[in-house]
Amino acid sequence: MNVPLFPLNSIVLPRGRIPLQLFEPRYIDMLTRCLKEDRGFVVVLLREGGEAGPTATFYDIGTYVRIIDFQQLENGLLGITVEGASKVSVVRSWQQDDGLNVGDVECLVEEVESEVPQHFSELPSVLRALFRHPVIRDLNMDIDYGDARDVGWRLTELLPLDKQEKQKLVELQDPLERLSRLQWLLEALEEG
């Protein structure tokens, strides 16, 4: 599957939502094509470089997203909200003449649904607390607090972790391994 790539300093995972502001012509053109062709694009985490500008290097595991809302913002920019559909691997990427990164991607195997084990019961509580924040609440995400995938994905998106750590969590395919790592990271944050 050949799709546009959108390098960001933040991540989104399946069933997660993220608001974006578009101002560069290459991304406004991308949005127009995506809406016209009823297709999405892939959000990848920046490794080096900035979100705006001609050059950026990014990780090769990201999330295919679909546009679920768009509007003109008060600052005059175009605002969109995207929702993660599936994790993908960027097999090959290149930059078009207009500066848009595109790539050939393959969908990763969907993670196995599993319940949150009792010894990780603190994690859904942390997530509930995060969802009381108005900005996060306004994204209207449906959360299954008993599903290890949902809890791990949302905490990976929302916790204040460094980029490399977030990417490691994105790349994990075992929801319980992700919860274990998140629990360890939370304990480290509380101690630090």
PDB file of C-alpha atoms in Angstrom:
ATOM      1  CA  MET A   1       0.000   0.000   0.000  1.00  0.00           C
ATOM      2  CA  ASN A   2       1.470   3.353  -1.077  1.00  0.00           C
ATOM      3  CA  VAL A   3       0.503   6.217   1.269  1.00  0.00           C
ATOM      4  CA  PRO A   4       1.539   9.700   2.394  1.00  0.00           C
ATOM      5  CA  LEU A   5       3.704   9.800   5.538  1.00  0.00           C
ATOM      6  CA  PHE A   6       3.213  12.493   8.176  1.00  0.00           C
ATOM      7  CA  PRO A   7       6.241  12.792  10.523  1.00  0.00           C
ATOM      8  CA  LEU A   8       5.319  14.216  13.945  1.00  0.00           C
ATOM      9  CA  ASN A   9       6.844  14.687  17.382  1.00  0.00           C
ATOM     10  CA  SER A  10       3.875  12.787  18.795  1.00  0.00           C
ATOM     11  CA  ILE A  11       2.252   9.418  18.193  1.00  0.00           C
ATOM     12  CA  VAL A  12      -1.177   7.932  17.719  1.00  0.00           C
ATOM     13  CA  LEU A  13      -2.067   4.250  17.951  1.00  0.00           C
ATOM     14  CA  PRO A  14      -5.095   2.212  16.820  1.00  0.00           C
ATOM     15  CA  ARG A  15      -8.388   3.708  18.068  1.00  0.00           C
ATOM     16  CA  GLY A  16      -6.528   6.763  19.388  1.00  0.00           C
ATOM     17  CA  ARG A  17      -7.208  10.298  18.196  1.00  0.00           C
ATOM     18  CA  ILE A  18      -4.979  13.294  17.724  1.00  0.00           C
ATOM     19  CA  PRO A  19      -5.739  16.861  16.579  1.00  0.00           C
ATOM     20  CA  LEU A  20      -3.413  18.325  13.932  1.00  0.00           C
ATOM     21  CA  GLN A  21      -2.949  21.786  12.428  1.00  0.00           C
ATOM     22  CA  LEU A  22      -2.067  21.930   8.741  1.00  0.00           C
ATOM     23  CA  PHE A  23      -0.414  24.950   7.179  1.00  0.00           C
ATOM     24  CA  GLU A  24       2.217  23.680   4.746  1.00  0.00           C
ATOM     25  CA  PRO A  25       0.960  23.395   1.146  1.00  0.00           C
ATOM     26  CA  ARG A  26       2.213  19.795   0.856  1.00  0.00           C
ATOM     27  CA  TYR A  27      -0.001  18.709   3.769  1.00  0.00           C
ATOM     28  CA  ILE A  28      -3.045  20.698   2.647  1.00  0.00           C
ATOM     29  CA  ASP A  29      -2.707  19.025  -0.782  1.00  0.00           C
ATOM     30  CA  MET A  30      -2.341  15.652   0.986  1.00  0.00           C
ATOM     31  CA  LEU A  31      -5.518  16.306   2.986  1.00  0.00           C
ATOM     32  CA  THR A  32      -7.442  17.235  -0.163  1.00  0.00           C
ATOM     33  CA  ARG A  33      -6.324  14.024  -1.919  1.00  0.00           C
ATOM     34  CA  CYS A  34      -7.089  11.871   1.126  1.00  0.00           C
ATOM     35  CA  LEU A  35     -10.614  13.278   1.437  1.00  0.00           C
ATOM     36  CA  LYS A  36     -11.268  13.020  -2.314  1.00  0.00           C
ATOM     37  CA  GLU A  37     -10.005   9.407  -2.469  1.00  0.00           C
ATOM     38  CA  ASP A  38     -11.464   8.407   0.932  1.00  0.00           C
ATOM     39  CA  ARG A  39      -8.132   7.197   2.245  1.00  0.00           C
ATOM     40  CA  GLY A  40      -5.829   7.961   5.121  1.00  0.00           C
ATOM     41  CA  PHE A  41      -2.142   8.503   5.719  1.00  0.00           C
ATOM     42  CA  VAL A  42       0.508   7.224   8.110  1.00  0.00           C
ATOM     43  CA  VAL A  43       1.679   9.102  11.215  1.00  0.00           C
ATOM     44  CA  VAL A  44       5.314   8.293  11.990  1.00  0.00           C
ATOM     45  CA  LEU A  45       7.379   9.577  14.907  1.00  0.00           C
ATOM     46  CA  LEU A  46      10.214  11.955  14.032  1.00  0.00           C
ATOM     47  CA  ARG A  47      13.677  10.629  14.738  1.00  0.00           C
ATOM     48  CA  GLU A  48      15.482  13.846  13.715  1.00  0.00           C
ATOM     49  CA  GLY A  49      14.417  17.149  12.199  1.00  0.00           C
ATOM     50  CA  GLY A  50      11.299  19.228  12.647  1.00  0.00           C
ATOM     51  CA  GLU A  51       7.633  18.749  11.827  1.00  0.00           C
ATOM     52  CA  ALA A  52       7.809  21.715   9.474  1.00  0.00           C
ATOM     53  CA  GLY A  53      10.619  21.974   6.977  1.00  0.00           C
ATOM     54  CA  PRO A  54      12.073  20.005   4.128  1.00  0.00           C
ATOM     55  CA  THR A  55      14.028  17.226   5.806  1.00  0.00           C
ATOM     56  CA  ALA A  56      13.162  14.839   8.564  1.00  0.00           C
ATOM     57  CA  THR A  57      14.098  11.306   9.461  1.00  0.00           C
ATOM     58  CA  PHE A  58      11.487   9.128  11.089  1.00  0.00           C
ATOM     59  CA  TYR A  59      10.925   5.682  12.550  1.00  0.00           C
ATOM     60  CA  ASP A  60       9.615   2.961  10.261  1.00  0.00           C
ATOM     61  CA  ILE A  61       6.782   1.718  12.489  1.00  0.00           C
ATOM     62  CA  GLY A  62       3.795   4.060  12.576  1.00  0.00           C
ATOM     63  CA  THR A  63       0.020   4.118  12.432  1.00  0.00           C
ATOM     64  CA  TYR A  64      -2.303   4.353   9.460  1.00  0.00           C
ATOM     65  CA  VAL A  65      -4.913   6.992  10.344  1.00  0.00           C
ATOM     66  CA  ARG A  66      -8.192   8.214   8.902  1.00  0.00           C
ATOM     67  CA  ILE A  67      -9.479  11.786   8.999  1.00  0.00           C
ATOM     68  CA  ILE A  68     -12.610  11.913  11.150  1.00  0.00           C
ATOM     69  CA  ASP A  69     -13.102  15.698  11.408  1.00  0.00           C
ATOM     70  CA  PHE A  70     -11.763  18.940   9.978  1.00  0.00           C
ATOM     71  CA  GLN A  71     -12.437  22.647  10.498  1.00  0.00           C
ATOM     72  CA  GLN A  72     -10.981  26.111   9.996  1.00  0.00           C
ATOM     73  CA  LEU A  73      -9.306  27.142  13.261  1.00  0.00           C
ATOM     74  CA  GLU A  74      -9.468  30.611  14.835  1.00  0.00           C
ATOM     75  CA  ASN A  75      -5.810  31.152  13.895  1.00  0.00           C
ATOM     76  CA  GLY A  76      -6.713  30.663  10.213  1.00  0.00           C
ATOM     77  CA  LEU A  77      -5.053  27.254   9.939  1.00  0.00           C
ATOM     78  CA  LEU A  78      -6.815  24.077   8.933  1.00  0.00           C
ATOM     79  CA  GLY A  79      -7.427  21.734  11.860  1.00  0.00           C
ATOM     80  CA  ILE A  80      -8.082  18.028  11.490  1.00  0.00           C
ATOM     81  CA  THR A  81      -8.663  15.165  13.883  1.00  0.00           C
ATOM     82  CA  VAL A  82      -7.392  11.743  12.873  1.00  0.00           C
ATOM     83  CA  GLU A  83      -8.075   8.320  14.358  1.00  0.00           C
ATOM     84  CA  GLY A  84      -5.621   5.435  14.288  1.00  0.00           C
ATOM     85  CA  ALA A  85      -6.721   2.406  12.282  1.00  0.00           C
ATOM     86  CA  SER A  86      -3.758  -0.005  12.317  1.00  0.00           C
ATOM     87  CA  LYS A  87      -0.046  -0.180  13.007  1.00  0.00           C
ATOM     88  CA  VAL A  88       2.108  -0.376   9.890  1.00  0.00           C
ATOM     89  CA  SER A  89       5.697  -0.867   8.871  1.00  0.00           C
ATOM     90  CA  VAL A  90       7.205   1.534   6.328  1.00  0.00           C
ATOM     91  CA  VAL A  91       9.000  -0.771   3.911  1.00  0.00           C
ATOM     92  CA  ARG A  92      10.342   1.975   1.649  1.00  0.00           C
ATOM     93  CA  SER A  93       9.975   5.762   1.672  1.00  0.00           C
ATOM     94  CA  TRP A  94      10.883   8.701  -0.527  1.00  0.00           C
ATOM     95  CA  GLN A  95      10.141  12.398  -0.841  1.00  0.00           C
ATOM     96  CA  GLN A  96       8.066  13.771  -3.710  1.00  0.00           C
ATOM     97  CA  ASP A  97       8.976  16.967  -5.576  1.00  0.00           C
ATOM     98  CA  ASP A  98       6.516  18.930  -3.387  1.00  0.00           C
ATOM     99  CA  GLY A  99       8.343  17.742  -0.227  1.00  0.00           C
ATOM    100  CA  LEU A 100       5.676  15.253   0.861  1.00  0.00           C
ATOM    101  CA  ASN A 101       7.067  12.018   2.258  1.00  0.00           C
ATOM    102  CA  VAL A 102       5.375   8.927   0.871  1.00  0.00           C
ATOM    103  CA  GLY A 103       6.041   5.260   1.329  1.00  0.00           C
ATOM    104  CA  ASP A 104       5.132   1.664   0.752  1.00  0.00           C
ATOM    105  CA  VAL A 105       3.695   0.239   3.974  1.00  0.00           C
ATOM    106  CA  GLU A 106       2.558  -3.138   5.248  1.00  0.00           C
ATOM    107  CA  CYS A 107      -0.017  -3.611   8.004  1.00  0.00           C
ATOM    108  CA  LEU A 108       1.333  -5.335  11.103  1.00  0.00           C
ATOM    109  CA  VAL A 109      -0.535  -8.268  12.593  1.00  0.00           C
ATOM    110  CA  GLU A 110      -3.293  -6.976  14.873  1.00  0.00           C
ATOM    111  CA  GLU A 111      -2.402  -7.314  18.534  1.00  0.00           C
ATOM    112  CA  VAL A 112      -4.232 -10.011  20.467  1.00  0.00           C
ATOM    113  CA  GLU A 113      -7.076  -8.773  22.656  1.00  0.00           C
ATOM    114  CA  SER A 114      -6.479  -9.530  26.319  1.00  0.00           C
ATOM    115  CA  GLU A 115      -7.806  -8.394  29.668  1.00  0.00           C
ATOM    116  CA  VAL A 116      -5.808  -6.176  31.999  1.00  0.00           C
ATOM    117  CA  PRO A 117      -4.379  -8.529  34.662  1.00  0.00           C
ATOM    118  CA  GLN A 118      -5.020  -7.672  38.308  1.00  0.00           C
ATOM    119  CA  HIS A 119      -1.337  -6.833  38.962  1.00  0.00           C
ATOM    120  CA  PHE A 120      -1.645  -3.959  36.426  1.00  0.00           C
ATOM    121  CA  SER A 121      -4.864  -2.563  37.971  1.00  0.00           C
ATOM    122  CA  GLU A 122      -3.196   0.798  38.697  1.00  0.00           C
ATOM    123  CA  LEU A 123      -2.762   1.506  34.961  1.00  0.00           C
ATOM    124  CA  PRO A 124      -6.470   1.883  34.076  1.00  0.00           C
ATOM    125  CA  SER A 125      -6.804   4.233  37.088  1.00  0.00           C
ATOM    126  CA  VAL A 126      -3.966   6.401  35.755  1.00  0.00           C
ATOM    127  CA  LEU A 127      -5.653   6.442  32.340  1.00  0.00           C
ATOM    128  CA  ARG A 128      -9.018   7.453  33.856  1.00  0.00           C
ATOM    129  CA  ALA A 129      -7.263  10.366  35.577  1.00  0.00           C
ATOM    130  CA  LEU A 130      -5.671  11.472  32.287  1.00  0.00           C
ATOM    131  CA  PHE A 131      -9.066  11.365  30.564  1.00  0.00           C
ATOM    132  CA  ARG A 132     -10.453  13.900  33.026  1.00  0.00           C
ATOM    133  CA  HIS A 133      -8.311  16.553  31.288  1.00  0.00           C
ATOM    134  CA  PRO A 134     -10.602  18.664  29.031  1.00  0.00           C
ATOM    135  CA  VAL A 135      -8.331  18.512  25.950  1.00  0.00           C
ATOM    136  CA  ILE A 136      -8.243  14.710  26.073  1.00  0.00           C
ATOM    137  CA  ARG A 137     -11.918  14.412  26.995  1.00  0.00           C
ATOM    138  CA  ASP A 138     -12.829  16.600  23.978  1.00  0.00           C
ATOM    139  CA  LEU A 139     -11.365  13.983  21.608  1.00  0.00           C
ATOM    140  CA  ASN A 140     -14.386  11.745  22.438  1.00  0.00           C
ATOM    141  CA  MET A 141     -12.438   8.483  22.381  1.00  0.00           C
ATOM    142  CA  ASP A 142     -14.111   5.249  23.391  1.00  0.00           C
ATOM    143  CA  ILE A 143     -11.905   3.470  25.919  1.00  0.00           C
ATOM    144  CA  ASP A 144     -12.224  -0.102  27.099  1.00  0.00           C
ATOM    145  CA  TYR A 145     -10.463   0.086  30.471  1.00  0.00           C
ATOM    146  CA  GLY A 146     -10.476  -3.709  30.685  1.00  0.00           C
ATOM    147  CA  ASP A 147      -8.665  -4.220  27.346  1.00  0.00           C
ATOM    148  CA  ALA A 148      -4.875  -4.367  27.726  1.00  0.00           C
ATOM    149  CA  ARG A 149      -4.432  -3.033  24.179  1.00  0.00           C
ATOM    150  CA  ASP A 150      -6.568   0.082  24.751  1.00  0.00           C
ATOM    151  CA  VAL A 151      -5.019   0.862  28.132  1.00  0.00           C
ATOM    152  CA  GLY A 152      -1.464   0.397  26.827  1.00  0.00           C
ATOM    153  CA  TRP A 153      -2.051   2.322  23.607  1.00  0.00           C
ATOM    154  CA  ARG A 154      -3.662   5.317  25.320  1.00  0.00           C
ATOM    155  CA  LEU A 155      -1.016   5.488  28.070  1.00  0.00           C
ATOM    156  CA  THR A 156       1.729   5.291  25.440  1.00  0.00           C
ATOM    157  CA  GLU A 157       0.148   8.255  23.644  1.00  0.00           C
ATOM    158  CA  LEU A 158      -0.538  10.370  26.722  1.00  0.00           C
ATOM    159  CA  LEU A 159       2.233   9.829  29.277  1.00  0.00           C
ATOM    160  CA  PRO A 160       5.152  12.310  29.272  1.00  0.00           C
ATOM    161  CA  LEU A 161       7.793   9.882  27.996  1.00  0.00           C
ATOM    162  CA  ASP A 162      10.745  10.602  25.732  1.00  0.00           C
ATOM    163  CA  LYS A 163      10.396   9.868  22.021  1.00  0.00           C
ATOM    164  CA  GLN A 164      12.621   6.808  21.941  1.00  0.00           C
ATOM    165  CA  GLU A 165      10.688   5.215  24.807  1.00  0.00           C
ATOM    166  CA  LYS A 166       7.354   5.942  23.123  1.00  0.00           C
ATOM    167  CA  GLN A 167       8.613   4.365  19.905  1.00  0.00           C
ATOM    168  CA  LYS A 168       9.747   1.221  21.749  1.00  0.00           C
ATOM    169  CA  LEU A 169       6.243   0.942  23.219  1.00  0.00           C
ATOM    170  CA  VAL A 170       4.687   1.470  19.764  1.00  0.00           C
ATOM    171  CA  GLU A 171       6.799  -1.319  18.301  1.00  0.00           C
ATOM    172  CA  LEU A 172       5.805  -3.889  20.927  1.00  0.00           C
ATOM    173  CA  GLN A 173       3.225  -6.369  19.625  1.00  0.00           C
ATOM    174  CA  ASP A 174       2.341  -7.924  22.999  1.00  0.00           C
ATOM    175  CA  PRO A 175      -0.151  -5.789  25.001  1.00  0.00           C
ATOM    176  CA  LEU A 176       0.886  -7.353  28.329  1.00  0.00           C
ATOM    177  CA  GLU A 177       4.564  -6.673  27.654  1.00  0.00           C
ATOM    178  CA  ARG A 178       3.611  -3.041  26.930  1.00  0.00           C
ATOM    179  CA  LEU A 179       1.681  -2.812  30.219  1.00  0.00           C
ATOM    180  CA  SER A 180       4.650  -4.264  32.095  1.00  0.00           C
ATOM    181  CA  ARG A 181       6.972  -1.679  30.555  1.00  0.00           C
ATOM    182  CA  LEU A 182       4.486   1.130  31.271  1.00  0.00           C
ATOM    183  CA  GLN A 183       4.168   0.076  34.904  1.00  0.00           C
ATOM    184  CA  TRP A 184       7.964   0.130  35.242  1.00  0.00           C
ATOM    185  CA  LEU A 185       8.138   3.586  33.565  1.00  0.00           C
ATOM    186  CA  LEU A 186       5.415   4.980  35.838  1.00  0.00           C
ATOM    187  CA  GLU A 187       7.265   3.740  38.900  1.00  0.00           C
ATOM    188  CA  ALA A 188      10.451   5.378  37.589  1.00  0.00           C
ATOM    189  CA  LEU A 189       8.553   8.672  36.999  1.00  0.00           C
ATOM    190  CA  GLU A 190       7.158   8.597  40.550  1.00  0.00           C
ATOM    191  CA  GLU A 191      10.630   7.997  42.018  1.00  0.00           C
ATOM    192  CA  GLY A 192      12.296  10.628  39.830  1.00  0.00           C
TER     193      GLY A 192
END
